[in-house]
Tab-separated table of C-alpha atoms and ligand atoms in Angstrom:
chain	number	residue	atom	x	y	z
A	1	UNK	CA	-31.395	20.230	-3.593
A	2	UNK	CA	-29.613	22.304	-6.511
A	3	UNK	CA	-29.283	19.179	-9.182
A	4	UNK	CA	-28.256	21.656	-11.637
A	5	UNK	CA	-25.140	22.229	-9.347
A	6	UNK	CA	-24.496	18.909	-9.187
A	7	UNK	CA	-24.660	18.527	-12.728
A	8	UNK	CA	-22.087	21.111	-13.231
A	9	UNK	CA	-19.867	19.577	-10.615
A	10	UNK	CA	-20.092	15.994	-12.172
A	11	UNK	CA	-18.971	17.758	-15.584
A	12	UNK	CA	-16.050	19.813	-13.820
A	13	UNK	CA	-12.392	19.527	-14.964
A	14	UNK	CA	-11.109	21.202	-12.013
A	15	UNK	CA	-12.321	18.516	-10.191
A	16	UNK	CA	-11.781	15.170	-12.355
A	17	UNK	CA	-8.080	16.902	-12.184
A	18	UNK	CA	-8.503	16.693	-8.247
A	19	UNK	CA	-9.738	14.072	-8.109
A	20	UNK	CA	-7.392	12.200	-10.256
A	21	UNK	CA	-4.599	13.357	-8.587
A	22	UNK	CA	-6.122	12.246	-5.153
A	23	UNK	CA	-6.662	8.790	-6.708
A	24	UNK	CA	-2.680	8.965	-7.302
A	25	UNK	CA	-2.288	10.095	-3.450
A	26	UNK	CA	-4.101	6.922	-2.636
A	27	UNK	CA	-2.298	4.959	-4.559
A	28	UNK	CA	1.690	6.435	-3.689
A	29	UNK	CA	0.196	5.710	0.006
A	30	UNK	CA	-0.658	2.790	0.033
A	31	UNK	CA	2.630	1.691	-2.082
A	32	UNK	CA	4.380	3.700	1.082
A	33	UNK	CA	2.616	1.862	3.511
A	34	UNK	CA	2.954	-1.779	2.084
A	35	UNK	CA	6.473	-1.632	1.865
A	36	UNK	CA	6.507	-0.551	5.280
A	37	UNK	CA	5.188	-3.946	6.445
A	38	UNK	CA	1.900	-1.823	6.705
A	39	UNK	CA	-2.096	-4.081	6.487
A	40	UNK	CA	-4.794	-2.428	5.295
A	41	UNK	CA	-7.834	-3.256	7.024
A	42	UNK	CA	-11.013	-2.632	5.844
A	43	UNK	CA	-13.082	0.910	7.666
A	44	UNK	CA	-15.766	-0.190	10.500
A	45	UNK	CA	-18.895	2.479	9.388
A	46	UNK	CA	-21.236	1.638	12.496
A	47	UNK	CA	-20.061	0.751	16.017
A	48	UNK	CA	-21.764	1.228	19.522
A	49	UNK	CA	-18.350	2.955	20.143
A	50	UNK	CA	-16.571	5.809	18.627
A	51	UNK	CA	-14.450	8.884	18.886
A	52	UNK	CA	-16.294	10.568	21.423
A	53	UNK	CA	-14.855	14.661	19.922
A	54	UNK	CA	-16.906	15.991	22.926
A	55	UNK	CA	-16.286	19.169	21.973
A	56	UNK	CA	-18.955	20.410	19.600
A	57	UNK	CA	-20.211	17.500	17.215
A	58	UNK	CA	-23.356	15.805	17.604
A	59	UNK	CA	-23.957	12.300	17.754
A	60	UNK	CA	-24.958	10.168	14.254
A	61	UNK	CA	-26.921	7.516	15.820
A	62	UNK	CA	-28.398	4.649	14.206
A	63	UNK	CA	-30.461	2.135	15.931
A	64	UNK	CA	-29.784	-1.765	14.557
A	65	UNK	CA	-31.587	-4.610	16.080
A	66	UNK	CA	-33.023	-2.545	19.149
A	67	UNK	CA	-29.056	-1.786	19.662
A	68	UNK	CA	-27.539	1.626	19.661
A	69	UNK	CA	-24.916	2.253	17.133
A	70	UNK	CA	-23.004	5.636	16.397
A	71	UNK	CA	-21.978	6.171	12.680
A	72	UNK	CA	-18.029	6.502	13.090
A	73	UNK	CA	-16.212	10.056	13.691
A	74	UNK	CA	-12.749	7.863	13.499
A	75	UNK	CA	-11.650	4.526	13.792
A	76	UNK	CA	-9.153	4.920	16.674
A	77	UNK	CA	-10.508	2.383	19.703
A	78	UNK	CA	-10.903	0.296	16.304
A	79	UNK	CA	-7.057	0.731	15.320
A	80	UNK	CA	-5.791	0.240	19.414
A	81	UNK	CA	-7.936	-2.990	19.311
A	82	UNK	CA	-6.744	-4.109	16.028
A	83	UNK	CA	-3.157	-3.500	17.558
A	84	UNK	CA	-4.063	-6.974	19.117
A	85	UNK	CA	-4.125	-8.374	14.933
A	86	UNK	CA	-1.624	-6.955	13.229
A	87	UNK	CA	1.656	-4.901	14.794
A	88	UNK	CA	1.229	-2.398	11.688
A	89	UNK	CA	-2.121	-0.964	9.982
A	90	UNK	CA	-3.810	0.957	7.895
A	91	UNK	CA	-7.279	2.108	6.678
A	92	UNK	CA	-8.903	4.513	4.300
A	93	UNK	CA	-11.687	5.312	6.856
A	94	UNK	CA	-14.904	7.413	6.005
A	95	UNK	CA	-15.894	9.447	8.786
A	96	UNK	CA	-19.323	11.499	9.418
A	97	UNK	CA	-18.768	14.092	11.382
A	98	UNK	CA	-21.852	16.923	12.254
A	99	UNK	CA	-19.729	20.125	11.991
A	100	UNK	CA	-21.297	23.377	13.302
A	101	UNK	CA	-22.879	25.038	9.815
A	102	UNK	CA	-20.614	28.285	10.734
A	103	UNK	CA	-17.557	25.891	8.814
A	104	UNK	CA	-19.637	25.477	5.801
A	105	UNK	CA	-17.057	28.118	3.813
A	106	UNK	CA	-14.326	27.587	5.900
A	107	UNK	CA	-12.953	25.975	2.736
A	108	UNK	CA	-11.752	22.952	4.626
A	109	UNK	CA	-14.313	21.439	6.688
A	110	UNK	CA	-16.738	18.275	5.223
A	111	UNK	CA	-19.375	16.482	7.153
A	112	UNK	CA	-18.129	13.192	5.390
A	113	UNK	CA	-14.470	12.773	4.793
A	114	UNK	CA	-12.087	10.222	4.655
A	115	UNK	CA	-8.642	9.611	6.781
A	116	UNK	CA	-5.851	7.988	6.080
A	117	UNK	CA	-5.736	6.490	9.517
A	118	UNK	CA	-2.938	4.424	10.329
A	119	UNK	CA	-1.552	2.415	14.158
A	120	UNK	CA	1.702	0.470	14.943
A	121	UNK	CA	2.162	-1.113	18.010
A	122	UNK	CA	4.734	-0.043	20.380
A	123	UNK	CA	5.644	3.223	18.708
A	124	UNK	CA	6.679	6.075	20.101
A	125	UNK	CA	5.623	9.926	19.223
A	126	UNK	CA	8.798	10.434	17.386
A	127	UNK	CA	8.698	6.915	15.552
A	128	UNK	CA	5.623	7.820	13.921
A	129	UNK	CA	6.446	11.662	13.115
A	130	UNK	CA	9.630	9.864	11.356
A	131	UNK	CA	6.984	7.861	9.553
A	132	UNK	CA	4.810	10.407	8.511
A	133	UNK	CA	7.153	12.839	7.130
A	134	UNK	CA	9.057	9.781	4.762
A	135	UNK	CA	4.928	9.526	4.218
A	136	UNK	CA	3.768	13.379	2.979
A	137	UNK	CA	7.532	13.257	1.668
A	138	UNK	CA	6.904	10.257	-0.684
A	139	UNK	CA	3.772	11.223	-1.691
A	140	UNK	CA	4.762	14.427	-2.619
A	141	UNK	CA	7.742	13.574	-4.442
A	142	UNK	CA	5.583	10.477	-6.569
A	143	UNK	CA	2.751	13.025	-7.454
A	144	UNK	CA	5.485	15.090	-8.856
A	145	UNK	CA	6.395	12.248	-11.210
A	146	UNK	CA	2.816	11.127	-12.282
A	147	UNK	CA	0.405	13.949	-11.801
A	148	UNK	CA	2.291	16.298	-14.151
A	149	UNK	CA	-0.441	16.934	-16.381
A	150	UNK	CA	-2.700	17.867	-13.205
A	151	UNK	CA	-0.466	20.008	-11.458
A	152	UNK	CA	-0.536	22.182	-14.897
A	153	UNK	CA	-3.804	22.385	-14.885
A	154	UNK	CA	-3.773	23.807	-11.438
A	155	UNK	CA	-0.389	26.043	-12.038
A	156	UNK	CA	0.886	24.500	-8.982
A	157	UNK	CA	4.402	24.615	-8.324
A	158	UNK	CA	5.119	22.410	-4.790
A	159	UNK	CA	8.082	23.011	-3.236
A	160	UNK	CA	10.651	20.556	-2.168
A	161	UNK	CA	9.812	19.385	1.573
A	162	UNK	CA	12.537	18.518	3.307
A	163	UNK	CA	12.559	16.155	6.744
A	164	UNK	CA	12.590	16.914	9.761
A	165	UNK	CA	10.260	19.417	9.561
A	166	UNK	CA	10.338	22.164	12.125
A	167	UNK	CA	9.058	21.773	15.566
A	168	UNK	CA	6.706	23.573	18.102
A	169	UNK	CA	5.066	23.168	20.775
A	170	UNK	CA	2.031	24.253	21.767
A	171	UNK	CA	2.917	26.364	24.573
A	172	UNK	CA	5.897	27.998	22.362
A	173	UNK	CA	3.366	28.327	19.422
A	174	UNK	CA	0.199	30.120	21.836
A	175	UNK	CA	3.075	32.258	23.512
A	176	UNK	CA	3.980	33.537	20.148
A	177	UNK	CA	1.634	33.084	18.192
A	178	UNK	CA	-1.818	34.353	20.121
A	179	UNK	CA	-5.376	32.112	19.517
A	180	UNK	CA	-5.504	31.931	15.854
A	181	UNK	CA	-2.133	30.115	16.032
A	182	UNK	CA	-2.463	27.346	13.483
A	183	UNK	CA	-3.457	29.485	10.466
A	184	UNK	CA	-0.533	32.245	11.382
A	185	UNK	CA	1.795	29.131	11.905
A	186	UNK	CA	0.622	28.177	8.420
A	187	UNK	CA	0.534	31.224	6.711
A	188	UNK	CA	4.261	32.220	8.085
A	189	UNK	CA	6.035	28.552	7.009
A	190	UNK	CA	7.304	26.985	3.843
A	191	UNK	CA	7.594	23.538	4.867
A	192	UNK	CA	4.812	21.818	7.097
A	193	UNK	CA	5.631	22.456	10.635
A	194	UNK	CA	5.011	19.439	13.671
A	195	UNK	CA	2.737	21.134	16.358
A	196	UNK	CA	3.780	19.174	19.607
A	197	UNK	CA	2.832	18.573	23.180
A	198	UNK	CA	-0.994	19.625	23.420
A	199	UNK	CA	-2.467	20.335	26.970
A	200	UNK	CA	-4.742	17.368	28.719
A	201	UNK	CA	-7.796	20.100	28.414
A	202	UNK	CA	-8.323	20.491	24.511
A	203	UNK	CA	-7.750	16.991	23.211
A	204	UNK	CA	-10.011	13.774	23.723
A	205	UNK	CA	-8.681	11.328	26.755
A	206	UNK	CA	-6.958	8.772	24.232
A	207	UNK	CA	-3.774	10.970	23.651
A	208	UNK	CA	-1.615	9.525	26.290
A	209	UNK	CA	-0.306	12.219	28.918
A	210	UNK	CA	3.412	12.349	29.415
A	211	UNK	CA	4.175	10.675	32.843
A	212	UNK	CA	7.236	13.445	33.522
A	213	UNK	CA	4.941	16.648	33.181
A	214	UNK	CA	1.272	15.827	34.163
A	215	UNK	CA	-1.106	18.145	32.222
A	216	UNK	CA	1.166	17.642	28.757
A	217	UNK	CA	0.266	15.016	25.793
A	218	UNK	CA	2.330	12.942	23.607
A	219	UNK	CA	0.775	14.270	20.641
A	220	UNK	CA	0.969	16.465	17.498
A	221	UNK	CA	-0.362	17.923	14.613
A	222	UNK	CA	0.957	18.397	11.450
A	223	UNK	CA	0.026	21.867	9.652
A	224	UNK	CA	0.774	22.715	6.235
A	225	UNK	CA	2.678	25.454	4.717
A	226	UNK	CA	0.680	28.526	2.937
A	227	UNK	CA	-2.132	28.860	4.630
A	228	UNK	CA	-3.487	25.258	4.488
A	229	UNK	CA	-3.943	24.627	8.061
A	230	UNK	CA	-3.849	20.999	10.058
A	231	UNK	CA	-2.919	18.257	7.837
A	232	UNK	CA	-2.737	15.243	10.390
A	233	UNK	CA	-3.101	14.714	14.120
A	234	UNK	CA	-1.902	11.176	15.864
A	235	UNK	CA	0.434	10.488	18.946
A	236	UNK	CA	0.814	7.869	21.307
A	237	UNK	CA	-2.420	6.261	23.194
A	238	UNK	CA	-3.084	5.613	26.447
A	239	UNK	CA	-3.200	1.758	26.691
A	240	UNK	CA	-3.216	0.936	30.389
A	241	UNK	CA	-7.042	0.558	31.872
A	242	UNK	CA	-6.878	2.406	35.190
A	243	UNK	CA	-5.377	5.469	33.368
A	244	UNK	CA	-7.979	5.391	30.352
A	245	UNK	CA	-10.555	4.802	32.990
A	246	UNK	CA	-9.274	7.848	34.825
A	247	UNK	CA	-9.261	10.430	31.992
A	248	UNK	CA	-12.917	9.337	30.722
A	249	UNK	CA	-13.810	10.356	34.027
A	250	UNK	CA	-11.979	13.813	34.002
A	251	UNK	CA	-13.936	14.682	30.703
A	252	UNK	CA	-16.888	14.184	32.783
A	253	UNK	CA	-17.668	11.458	30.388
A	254	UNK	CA	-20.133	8.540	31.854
A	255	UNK	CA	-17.687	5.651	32.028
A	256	UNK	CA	-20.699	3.231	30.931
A	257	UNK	CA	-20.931	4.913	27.061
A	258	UNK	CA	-17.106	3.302	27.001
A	259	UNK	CA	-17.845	0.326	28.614
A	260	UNK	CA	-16.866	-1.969	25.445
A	261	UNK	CA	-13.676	-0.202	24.869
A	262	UNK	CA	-12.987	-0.736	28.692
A	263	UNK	CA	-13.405	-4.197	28.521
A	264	UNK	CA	-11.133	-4.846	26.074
A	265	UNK	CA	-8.523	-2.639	27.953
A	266	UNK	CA	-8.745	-4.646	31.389
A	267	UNK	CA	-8.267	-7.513	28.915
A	268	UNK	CA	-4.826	-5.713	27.843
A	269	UNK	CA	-4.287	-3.370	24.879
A	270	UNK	CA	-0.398	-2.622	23.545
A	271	UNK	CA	1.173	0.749	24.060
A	272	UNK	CA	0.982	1.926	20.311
A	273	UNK	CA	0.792	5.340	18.580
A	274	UNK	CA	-0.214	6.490	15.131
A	275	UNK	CA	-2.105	9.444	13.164
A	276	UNK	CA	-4.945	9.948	11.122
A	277	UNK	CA	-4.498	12.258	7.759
A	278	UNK	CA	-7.188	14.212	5.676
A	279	UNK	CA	-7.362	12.995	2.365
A	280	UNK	CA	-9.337	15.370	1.003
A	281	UNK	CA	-7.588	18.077	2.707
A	282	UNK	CA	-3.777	16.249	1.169
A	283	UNK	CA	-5.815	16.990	-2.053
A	284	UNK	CA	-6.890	20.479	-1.560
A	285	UNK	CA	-3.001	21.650	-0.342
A	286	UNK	CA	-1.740	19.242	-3.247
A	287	UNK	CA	-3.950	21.073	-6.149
A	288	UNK	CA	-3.814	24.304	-4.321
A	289	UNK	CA	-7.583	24.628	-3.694
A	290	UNK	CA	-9.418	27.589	-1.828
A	291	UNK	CA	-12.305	25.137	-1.518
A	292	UNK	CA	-12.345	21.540	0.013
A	293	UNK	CA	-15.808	21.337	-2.109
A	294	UNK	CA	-13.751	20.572	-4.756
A	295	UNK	CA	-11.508	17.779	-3.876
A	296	UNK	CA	-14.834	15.055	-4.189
A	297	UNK	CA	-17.901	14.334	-5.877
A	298	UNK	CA	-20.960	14.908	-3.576
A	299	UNK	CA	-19.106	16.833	-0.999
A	300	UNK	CA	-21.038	17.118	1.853
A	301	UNK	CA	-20.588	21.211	3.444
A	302	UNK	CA	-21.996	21.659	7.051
A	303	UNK	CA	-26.154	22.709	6.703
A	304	UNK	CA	-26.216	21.565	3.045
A	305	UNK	CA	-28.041	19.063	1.660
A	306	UNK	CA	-26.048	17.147	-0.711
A	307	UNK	CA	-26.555	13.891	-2.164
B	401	AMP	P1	-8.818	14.798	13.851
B	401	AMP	O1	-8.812	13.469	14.492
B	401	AMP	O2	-10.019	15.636	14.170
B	401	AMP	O3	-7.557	15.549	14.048
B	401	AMP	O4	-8.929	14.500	12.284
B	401	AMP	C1	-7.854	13.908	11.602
B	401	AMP	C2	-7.640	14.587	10.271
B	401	AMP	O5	-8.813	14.471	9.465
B	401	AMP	C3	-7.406	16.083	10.383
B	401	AMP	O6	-6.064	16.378	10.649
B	401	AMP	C4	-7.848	16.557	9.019
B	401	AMP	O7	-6.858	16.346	8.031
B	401	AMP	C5	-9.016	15.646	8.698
B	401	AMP	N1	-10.303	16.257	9.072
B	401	AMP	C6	-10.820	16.413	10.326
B	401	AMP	N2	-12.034	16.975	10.298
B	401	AMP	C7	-12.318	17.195	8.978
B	401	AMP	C8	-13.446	17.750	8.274
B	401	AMP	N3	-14.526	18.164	8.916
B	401	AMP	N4	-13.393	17.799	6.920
B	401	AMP	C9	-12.307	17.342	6.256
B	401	AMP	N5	-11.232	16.814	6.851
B	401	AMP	C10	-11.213	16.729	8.198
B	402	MG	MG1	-6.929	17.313	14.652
């Protein structure tokens, strides 16, 4: 391990300025979010369930007690359940993640990184893309006002972001748009852009598929303008036990690794939707930042060590 980088880092202005306007992101949110009747509960680190992200991660395992628990990828069988608490929450949730080393300079990919991840009972998709933009919006608009000095600093100019951002869905956007879609998406707008309606295949079985055209999710991502890339992805969950039980299965997933989670579904779990939003990442397209590195102290980059 390089201390002398880490040295270096710890004595960087460019990031104290990111990070100091992050810690003004965090605050703006959570002013947002409590006078949206919003409770902010605090992040589970260790459960025996979690996001399974089948597609490429590894598992962080940590044995407690003779019992298996996985280190958390995201808190969202924790927000459904908490659904059964509170009708509107929030959490600032660490996740560990074991990205393939090939993102280590993708400029936007951590191993640990936190989410703004945030549930409300009996929302629907568009409720909660309402929310989020009066969200990024708000945000935005309060850095502006208290993070002058910062911005400066970083000789960023952010434009004004109007709601409702422009829509697409993901069949449009492919059609269009060909396999790298997200970054052209993001290269070609100037306001973020909702990406909408993602196919049962490429998402994990929690997105809730839209009863009137089987194969389609009630989901979406948000992508930033200039080149930034995804910014949030939520939508609405599937709640009702048969179906969850059903999709597990078509991921060829062993229903026993979710037998917890199923329990508390046959025991009833409200319809609710939500999202889950990249700090670090707000923070990079905030300050304007080629390199997510540089939006924490001991960043953690795919096949690094780092403290
Ligand atoms: P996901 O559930 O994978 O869509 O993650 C939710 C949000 O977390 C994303 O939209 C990103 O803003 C952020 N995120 C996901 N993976 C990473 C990562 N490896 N490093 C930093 N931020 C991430
Ligand atoms: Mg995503």
């Amino acid at each position: 391990m390089d201390i002398e980088k880490y040295l270096k880092e710890l004595k960087s202005e460019k990031i104290r300025q990111a990070i100091s306007v992050q810690s003004k992101v965090i605050q703006a949110a959570r002013d947002f979010l409590t006078g949206e009747g919003f409770v902010e509960i605090l992040p589970v680190i260790i459960s025996p369930i979690t996001d399974p992200l089948t597609d490429y991660r590894l598992r962080g395992e940590v044995e407690c007690y003779g019992f298996k628990y996985q280190i958390t990828k995201s808190m969202i069988f924790h927000k459904q359940i908490a659904m059964l608490s509170f009708p509107r929450i929030y959490c600032f949730s660490p996740n560990v993640r074991i990205e393939p080393t090939e993102r280590k300079n993708s400029g936007r990919h951590l191993i640990e990184f936190v989410q703004l991840d945030l549930e409300v009972r009996g929302a629907t998709r568009e409720e909660i893309m309402e929310l989020g933009e009066r969200l990024f919006t708000h945000v935005i608009f309060r850095i502006k006002e208290t993070a002058r000095e910062e911005l400066k600093y970083f000789g960023r100019e952010l434009s004004e972001f109007v709601p409702p951002f422009p829509r697409i869905s993901y069949e449009q956007v492919k059609a269009s748009y060909g396999e790298n879609f997200e970054m052209v998406l993001s290269r070609e707008f100037s306001q973020p852009i909702w990406l909408t309606d993602f196919p049962i295949e490429i998402r994990e079985f929690y997105d809730r598929e839209d009863e009137e055209r089987p194969g389609t999710l009630v989901d979406m991502d948000l992508i930033y303008p200039e080149g930034f890339g995804e910014a949030l992805s939520g939508g609405e969950r599937e709640y009702q036990c048969e179906k969850i039980r059903r999709r597990i299965q078509e991921k060829g997933i062993n229903l026993e690794a979710y037998d917890l989670y199923l329990k508390f579904a046959e025991s009833g779990l409200y319809p609710s939707a939500g999202f889950g939003f990249g700090i670090e990442r707000l923070t990079r397209f905030i300050c304007g930042l080629q390199d997510i590195g540089e939006t924490r102290l001991f960043a953690k980059k795919p096949g690094v060590l780092s403290l």
